[in-house]
Amino acid sequence: MGGRGGWWRGKSTPAKVETYTRWSFHTFPFIEVATFALPTFGYVPAPVNWILFLLVSAHAAVAAVTASLTLDWTRGRRPLPVRLLWALGTATVVIAVVSLVVALHGPRGADNGAAAGTVFVGVLSFGIGTLALAVRGTRRLVYGVLGAAVGAGAVAVPAGVSAPGAAVAAGAVVLAAGFFTFTSAFSVWLLNAVYELDEARETRARLAVAEERLRFGRDLHDVMGRNLAVVALKSELAVQLARRGRPEAVEQMVEVQRIARETQREVREVVRGYREADLRTELAGAQGVLTAAGIDCEVSGPVTGLPAEIQSALGWVVREATTNVLRHGDAARCAVSLRVAEGRVTLTVENDGAPGIGSGAGTDTAEPGRGSGLAGLRERLREVDGVLRAGPAGSDLFRLTAEVPLPPDSVPEQAPAPEPGGSPRPAPHPVSEVTS
């Protein structure tokens, strides 16, 4: 889908939250001008109304630029704009006071007092709310709001506002500035929390991959280390015996040959054990991992009684599909279904991520050898005469399907699906690295 929808859908969840937050603050200048500057044309005569309008508009523009740069600082993309923050704070005080004095002591209009109070409170509230983006700590935020309210009351009386009116103005600043300050602080907290959760999910995936690599390397070390040490010792012994013309050298080399073949067999067993996957465990693990990641996962139609090699191949498909949904897509829902019909078992994994996202490779026509994800799945399915199809299935649906023929004497027994509300034990390898 092109245009604006495609631009939005192509963003990650944290990027969407950041875009929403930024555009929310970009609308604040228009709200400030529309709420506090434009109404002055109906209550204050010219040219005072134009002066108030230009002052509020200038303040709104400075606040918009400050908010944008401060959000960049929040994400660590630029230094804190200290000078701009001081400029905004100074402009807020000066414009608020000047607006109050001009409205009260300039040409009299229909309701100069109401217009003066509205502009005064509005400028202070939006200014304090924008400055709150650069403040960390609840206590400092509270002190900032209370200080603005006390300052508003202290300035209003010398400007010509009565004591009750100054108290009302201070109370209005507390409410309005408190609301905008809370909005700014909550927006920053939410944005940081979303990015931290996304980083935690990626870290969990990388740790799972690293753990598997360490396990695999440890197994290979246990197999190869001892045998290679024995091969080295026996080879040295054979060399010494051969130099002396001893016939036992041949026996030692035969033993080296036997150990080498035994090592090959043990390495194949390690690799085979690394690739084996239990289908039912993988289905339960996929549901648990996706649910923990905030993706609604529905598993239906699991079976028992499938041959071990078919279970291993389909279990790997589930494992890789789960990894791709977590790392390459932006899905909110994922459905995994398994059915047996006409001598074939079909595994389908669907998610509502953007087209071409969620597979890690694109489509079923990806070139073998370009990566390990789909190429590895096809290799495993080829061993059991299965096929793999992957690609978009609509405007916002991605589907991966694996079909494997069943042996004539294999009749699977139906078993209930994993409980959605339960706590399935995660699969031994729930997340693995995909580079297709």
PDB file of N, CA and C in Angstrom, residues 6 55 69 84 92 103 119 123 132 154 156 159 161 210-211 216 273 293 304 344 348 356-357 379 392 401 421 424:
ATOM      1  N   GLY A   6       1.261   3.508   3.481  1.00  0.00           N
ATOM      2  CA  GLY A   6       2.477   2.730   3.397  1.00  0.00           C
ATOM      3  C   GLY A   6       3.590   3.327   4.231  1.00  0.00           C
ATOM      4  N   LEU A  55       2.385  38.541  19.346  1.00  0.00           N
ATOM      5  CA  LEU A  55       3.174  38.070  20.482  1.00  0.00           C
ATOM      6  C   LEU A  55       2.902  36.597  20.780  1.00  0.00           C
ATOM      7  N   LEU A  69      13.390  20.021  19.214  1.00  0.00           N
ATOM      8  CA  LEU A  69      14.797  19.786  19.539  1.00  0.00           C
ATOM      9  C   LEU A  69      14.954  19.076  20.877  1.00  0.00           C
ATOM     10  N   LEU A  84      18.193  27.616  23.756  1.00  0.00           N
ATOM     11  CA  LEU A  84      16.815  27.748  23.271  1.00  0.00           C
ATOM     12  C   LEU A  84      15.827  27.624  24.420  1.00  0.00           C
ATOM     13  N   THR A  92       8.559  33.523  27.407  1.00  0.00           N
ATOM     14  CA  THR A  92       7.291  33.237  28.081  1.00  0.00           C
ATOM     15  C   THR A  92       6.970  34.318  29.106  1.00  0.00           C
ATOM     16  N   ALA A 103      -2.958  44.771  27.313  1.00  0.00           N
ATOM     17  CA  ALA A 103      -4.402  44.557  27.320  1.00  0.00           C
ATOM     18  C   ALA A 103      -5.100  45.396  28.383  1.00  0.00           C
ATOM     19  N   VAL A 119      -4.876  35.493  27.774  1.00  0.00           N
ATOM     20  CA  VAL A 119      -3.567  35.467  27.117  1.00  0.00           C
ATOM     21  C   VAL A 119      -2.464  35.212  28.140  1.00  0.00           C
ATOM     22  N   VAL A 123      -0.204  31.756  27.720  1.00  0.00           N
ATOM     23  CA  VAL A 123       1.217  31.805  27.373  1.00  0.00           C
ATOM     24  C   VAL A 123       2.054  31.140  28.459  1.00  0.00           C
ATOM     25  N   ALA A 132       8.866  21.638  30.409  1.00  0.00           N
ATOM     26  CA  ALA A 132       8.853  20.399  31.192  1.00  0.00           C
ATOM     27  C   ALA A 132       9.469  19.235  30.428  1.00  0.00           C
ATOM     28  N   ALA A 154       2.241  37.235  41.597  1.00  0.00           N
ATOM     29  CA  ALA A 154       3.083  38.355  42.006  1.00  0.00           C
ATOM     30  C   ALA A 154       3.185  39.419  40.918  1.00  0.00           C
ATOM     31  N   ALA A 156       0.800  39.910  38.492  1.00  0.00           N
ATOM     32  CA  ALA A 156      -0.524  40.427  38.129  1.00  0.00           C
ATOM     33  C   ALA A 156      -0.917  41.639  38.972  1.00  0.00           C
ATOM     34  N   ALA A 159       0.693  44.882  37.925  1.00  0.00           N
ATOM     35  CA  ALA A 159       0.239  45.254  36.581  1.00  0.00           C
ATOM     36  C   ALA A 159      -1.140  45.899  36.605  1.00  0.00           C
ATOM     37  N   VAL A 161      -4.003  44.237  38.294  1.00  0.00           N
ATOM     38  CA  VAL A 161      -5.065  43.266  38.564  1.00  0.00           C
ATOM     39  C   VAL A 161      -5.343  43.256  40.055  1.00  0.00           C
ATOM     40  N   ALA A 210      22.648 -16.221  20.922  1.00  0.00           N
ATOM     41  CA  ALA A 210      23.980 -16.408  21.506  1.00  0.00           C
ATOM     42  C   ALA A 210      24.035 -17.643  22.387  1.00  0.00           C
ATOM     43  N   GLU A 211      22.960 -17.903  23.116  1.00  0.00           N
ATOM     44  CA  GLU A 211      22.923 -19.090  23.968  1.00  0.00           C
ATOM     45  C   GLU A 211      22.995 -20.360  23.138  1.00  0.00           C
ATOM     46  N   PHE A 216      25.993 -24.974  21.074  1.00  0.00           N
ATOM     47  CA  PHE A 216      26.500 -25.725  19.946  1.00  0.00           C
ATOM     48  C   PHE A 216      28.029 -25.770  19.960  1.00  0.00           C
ATOM     49  N   GLY A 273      21.249 -33.431  16.531  1.00  0.00           N
ATOM     50  CA  GLY A 273      20.548 -33.068  17.769  1.00  0.00           C
ATOM     51  C   GLY A 273      20.245 -31.591  17.833  1.00  0.00           C
ATOM     52  N   ALA A 293       5.303 -11.171  23.868  1.00  0.00           N
ATOM     53  CA  ALA A 293       5.701  -9.998  23.087  1.00  0.00           C
ATOM     54  C   ALA A 293       4.527  -9.090  22.748  1.00  0.00           C
ATOM     55  N   THR A 304      -0.749 -35.441  17.319  1.00  0.00           N
ATOM     56  CA  THR A 304       0.305 -36.343  17.762  1.00  0.00           C
ATOM     57  C   THR A 304       0.302 -37.542  16.835  1.00  0.00           C
ATOM     58  N   ARG A 344      -1.753 -35.638   3.591  1.00  0.00           N
ATOM     59  CA  ARG A 344      -0.770 -34.572   3.701  1.00  0.00           C
ATOM     60  C   ARG A 344      -1.023 -33.782   4.985  1.00  0.00           C
ATOM     61  N   THR A 348       0.246 -23.847   8.580  1.00  0.00           N
ATOM     62  CA  THR A 348       0.072 -22.483   8.078  1.00  0.00           C
ATOM     63  C   THR A 348       0.328 -21.496   9.207  1.00  0.00           C
ATOM     64  N   GLY A 356       5.395  -8.505   2.801  1.00  0.00           N
ATOM     65  CA  GLY A 356       6.829  -8.662   2.654  1.00  0.00           C
ATOM     66  C   GLY A 356       7.584  -8.555   3.956  1.00  0.00           C
ATOM     67  N   ILE A 357       6.863  -8.327   5.052  1.00  0.00           N
ATOM     68  CA  ILE A 357       7.503  -8.223   6.351  1.00  0.00           C
ATOM     69  C   ILE A 357       6.996  -9.374   7.202  1.00  0.00           C
ATOM     70  N   GLU A 379      15.449 -26.869   2.912  1.00  0.00           N
ATOM     71  CA  GLU A 379      16.346 -28.026   2.998  1.00  0.00           C
ATOM     72  C   GLU A 379      15.764 -29.102   3.902  1.00  0.00           C
ATOM     73  N   PRO A 392       2.897 -12.494   0.635  1.00  0.00           N
ATOM     74  CA  PRO A 392       1.700 -11.752   1.024  1.00  0.00           C
ATOM     75  C   PRO A 392       0.436 -12.489   0.619  1.00  0.00           C
ATOM     76  N   THR A 401       3.304 -21.310   4.452  1.00  0.00           N
ATOM     77  CA  THR A 401       2.652 -22.618   4.422  1.00  0.00           C
ATOM     78  C   THR A 401       3.679 -23.695   4.136  1.00  0.00           C
ATOM     79  N   GLY A 421      -4.790 -19.639  27.774  1.00  0.00           N
ATOM     80  CA  GLY A 421      -4.523 -18.951  29.038  1.00  0.00           C
ATOM     81  C   GLY A 421      -3.482 -19.624  29.882  1.00  0.00           C
ATOM     82  N   PRO A 424       2.531 -22.252  28.673  1.00  0.00           N
ATOM     83  CA  PRO A 424       3.278 -23.296  28.019  1.00  0.00           C
ATOM     84  C   PRO A 424       4.765 -23.108  28.225  1.00  0.00           C
TER      85      PRO A 424
END
